[in-house]
Amino acid sequence: METAPLPLIDPFARPITYLRVSVTDRCDFRCTYCMAEHMQFLPKKELLTLEELDRLCTGFIGLGVRKLRVTGGEPLVRRGIMGFFTAVARHLETGALDELTLTTNGSQLARFADDLAALGMRRVNVSLDTLDATKFAEITRWGRLDPVLEGIRAAARAGMRVKINTVALKGFNEDELFALVDWCGAEGHDLTFIEVMPMGEMGEEQRLEQYWPLTDLRARLAERFTVTETGERSGGPARYVRLSETGQRIGFITPLSHNFCESCNRVRVTCTGELFMCLGQEDSADLRAPLRAHPDDDAPLVAAIRAAIARKPKGHDFDYSRTHVSGQMSRHMSHTGG
Ligand code: SAM
Ligand code: SF4
C-alpha cells in the first residue's frame, strides 16, 4: 500500500498548509504603493504556463497544503485563468484542498463571479482603498471604482463572502475610516486594514509619509466603537477585533510587527515559479527549473519544495523606525503576490 508523503514541516516545527500563488505580474491598475506607472513586465516565456501552475499547486497539495490563494498582479486579467481555476478545483472535490480563494482588485469580478462560485470558491478578497471615485482613480492610476463595486455585488450575489482589504494610507483614506466601516457593515462584508509595506522602489520619504500605523487607526475606531480583541488567528499576520455596537469583525494586517512569524503556515510562489519562504526575506528557490526539466515527473519538483521548506527562516527583518525604513525589499508586491 502506498503511504502518504510526509507533510511539509519547516525547521521551526511550523506545518506549511497555505500556499499563495501569483499567476501573473500584469495588472490593469497601477496602484501607487504597489507598482510604478510604467512597469516593465516579464517576458511571457518567463511565466509559468497555466499547466505548470496546476502541476505546481498539485505538488504542494500532495504535500499537505490545504488552502490555496491565487493572487498576482491581477489574477483575473490572465488569459485562460478560468481553465486553471477549474483544474485546481478538482482538489476541492476530492477533499485534498479545504479552500480555493482569490485576491483581486475586482475590476473583472462581475464577469467571473458566477463561475468562480460554481467551482467551489466560497470567499474572495477584494482590494478597495476608498469609496470615492476620484480618489480611487488617483490611487489606482488606471482603475475605475464602478466596475469594482459591480464586481463586489456580483460576488456577493453569487453567494461568496467578500472581504475588503484596505491599505491604510495616511492623508489618503484616514478620513474614510468610518465610511468604509459603515459601508462594509451595511453590505455584510468583512474588512481588513493592511499597513503599507516597504516593497518595490518607492522612495523612503514617500513611504514614511504614507505610513499610517494601524495602532493609530485602531485608536480612531475606539473613539466611536467599543473595540474588543477576538484572539482569532489565521496563521498569518492578521489580528481581529469586534465592534460591539455592530458586531462587525475588523482585521488588521501589520506585517511589520513580528507578532505573527511564530505561527506562520504559509509560503508564496511567484508567477515565474520562484518559491519565497518568507515575504520579508530574499531567499528563494527556483521551482520552474524542475517543472520544465521534468515535464512528466514531479519527483524533482517535490524534492525542490522540500529542500526549500527546510530553509524557511524564523522571521522577517522589516522595520519602520521613525526616521528610516529598514529591511526594505527590492521586489514589488505584484511580483511576490500580496
Ligand atoms: N491585484 C490584486 C489586488 O489588488 O488585490 C492582487 C495582488 S495585490 C499585490 C494584493 C494585495 O497587496 C492588495 O490588497 C494590495 O492592496 C496589497 N499591496 C500591494 N502593495 C502593497 C504595499 N506596498 N503594502 C501593503 N499592501 C500592498
Ligand atoms: Fe494591481 Fe493589485 Fe498592485 Fe493594485 S495592488 S497595482 S490592483 S496588483
PDB file of N, CA and C in Angstrom, residues 82 84-87 89-90 92-93 100 114-121:
ATOM      1  N   MET A  82      -9.713  30.953 -16.019  1.00  0.00           N
ATOM      2  CA  MET A  82     -10.798  30.080 -15.529  1.00  0.00           C
ATOM      3  C   MET A  82     -10.453  28.614 -15.734  1.00  0.00           C
ATOM      4  N   PHE A  84      -7.528  27.342 -15.381  1.00  0.00           N
ATOM      5  CA  PHE A  84      -6.673  26.994 -14.239  1.00  0.00           C
ATOM      6  C   PHE A  84      -7.524  26.771 -12.979  1.00  0.00           C
ATOM      7  N   PHE A  85      -8.460  27.701 -12.736  1.00  0.00           N
ATOM      8  CA  PHE A  85      -9.324  27.544 -11.550  1.00  0.00           C
ATOM      9  C   PHE A  85     -10.113  26.236 -11.622  1.00  0.00           C
ATOM     10  N   THR A  86     -10.632  25.954 -12.810  1.00  0.00           N
ATOM     11  CA  THR A  86     -11.420  24.738 -12.968  1.00  0.00           C
ATOM     12  C   THR A  86     -10.545  23.516 -12.686  1.00  0.00           C
ATOM     13  N   ALA A  87      -9.296  23.559 -13.180  1.00  0.00           N
ATOM     14  CA  ALA A  87      -8.400  22.406 -12.978  1.00  0.00           C
ATOM     15  C   ALA A  87      -8.096  22.216 -11.490  1.00  0.00           C
ATOM     16  N   ALA A  89      -9.705  23.188  -8.978  1.00  0.00           N
ATOM     17  CA  ALA A  89     -10.913  22.938  -8.173  1.00  0.00           C
ATOM     18  C   ALA A  89     -11.171  21.442  -8.000  1.00  0.00           C
ATOM     19  N   ARG A  90     -10.529  20.593  -8.825  1.00  0.00           N
ATOM     20  CA  ARG A  90     -10.727  19.143  -8.633  1.00  0.00           C
ATOM     21  C   ARG A  90     -10.244  18.721  -7.244  1.00  0.00           C
ATOM     22  N   LEU A  92     -10.685  20.363  -4.553  1.00  0.00           N
ATOM     23  CA  LEU A  92     -11.764  20.635  -3.588  1.00  0.00           C
ATOM     24  C   LEU A  92     -12.714  19.447  -3.587  1.00  0.00           C
ATOM     25  N   GLU A  93     -12.978  18.948  -4.789  1.00  0.00           N
ATOM     26  CA  GLU A  93     -13.920  17.819  -4.909  1.00  0.00           C
ATOM     27  C   GLU A  93     -13.398  16.576  -4.213  1.00  0.00           C
ATOM     28  N   LEU A 100     -10.105  27.147  -1.849  1.00  0.00           N
ATOM     29  CA  LEU A 100      -9.506  27.774  -3.026  1.00  0.00           C
ATOM     30  C   LEU A 100     -10.044  29.193  -3.046  1.00  0.00           C
ATOM     31  N   ASP A 114     -19.878  34.281 -11.010  1.00  0.00           N
ATOM     32  CA  ASP A 114     -20.749  33.104 -11.019  1.00  0.00           C
ATOM     33  C   ASP A 114     -19.950  31.827 -11.242  1.00  0.00           C
ATOM     34  N   ASP A 115     -19.007  31.877 -12.192  1.00  0.00           N
ATOM     35  CA  ASP A 115     -18.222  30.682 -12.494  1.00  0.00           C
ATOM     36  C   ASP A 115     -17.328  30.296 -11.318  1.00  0.00           C
ATOM     37  N   LEU A 116     -16.757  31.299 -10.670  1.00  0.00           N
ATOM     38  CA  LEU A 116     -15.893  31.011  -9.518  1.00  0.00           C
ATOM     39  C   LEU A 116     -16.697  30.368  -8.391  1.00  0.00           C
ATOM     40  N   ALA A 117     -17.874  30.907  -8.145  1.00  0.00           N
ATOM     41  CA  ALA A 117     -18.721  30.339  -7.088  1.00  0.00           C
ATOM     42  C   ALA A 117     -19.125  28.912  -7.460  1.00  0.00           C
ATOM     43  N   ALA A 118     -19.417  28.707  -8.748  1.00  0.00           N
ATOM     44  CA  ALA A 118     -19.874  27.383  -9.178  1.00  0.00           C
ATOM     45  C   ALA A 118     -18.784  26.325  -9.006  1.00  0.00           C
ATOM     46  N   LEU A 119     -17.529  26.717  -9.111  1.00  0.00           N
ATOM     47  CA  LEU A 119     -16.497  25.687  -8.951  1.00  0.00           C
ATOM     48  C   LEU A 119     -16.038  25.514  -7.510  1.00  0.00           C
ATOM     49  N   GLY A 120     -16.716  26.199  -6.598  1.00  0.00           N
ATOM     50  CA  GLY A 120     -16.479  25.906  -5.184  1.00  0.00           C
ATOM     51  C   GLY A 120     -15.761  26.992  -4.409  1.00  0.00           C
ATOM     52  N   MET A 121     -15.562  28.147  -5.046  1.00  0.00           N
ATOM     53  CA  MET A 121     -14.929  29.238  -4.302  1.00  0.00           C
ATOM     54  C   MET A 121     -15.971  29.847  -3.364  1.00  0.00           C
TER      55      MET A 121
END
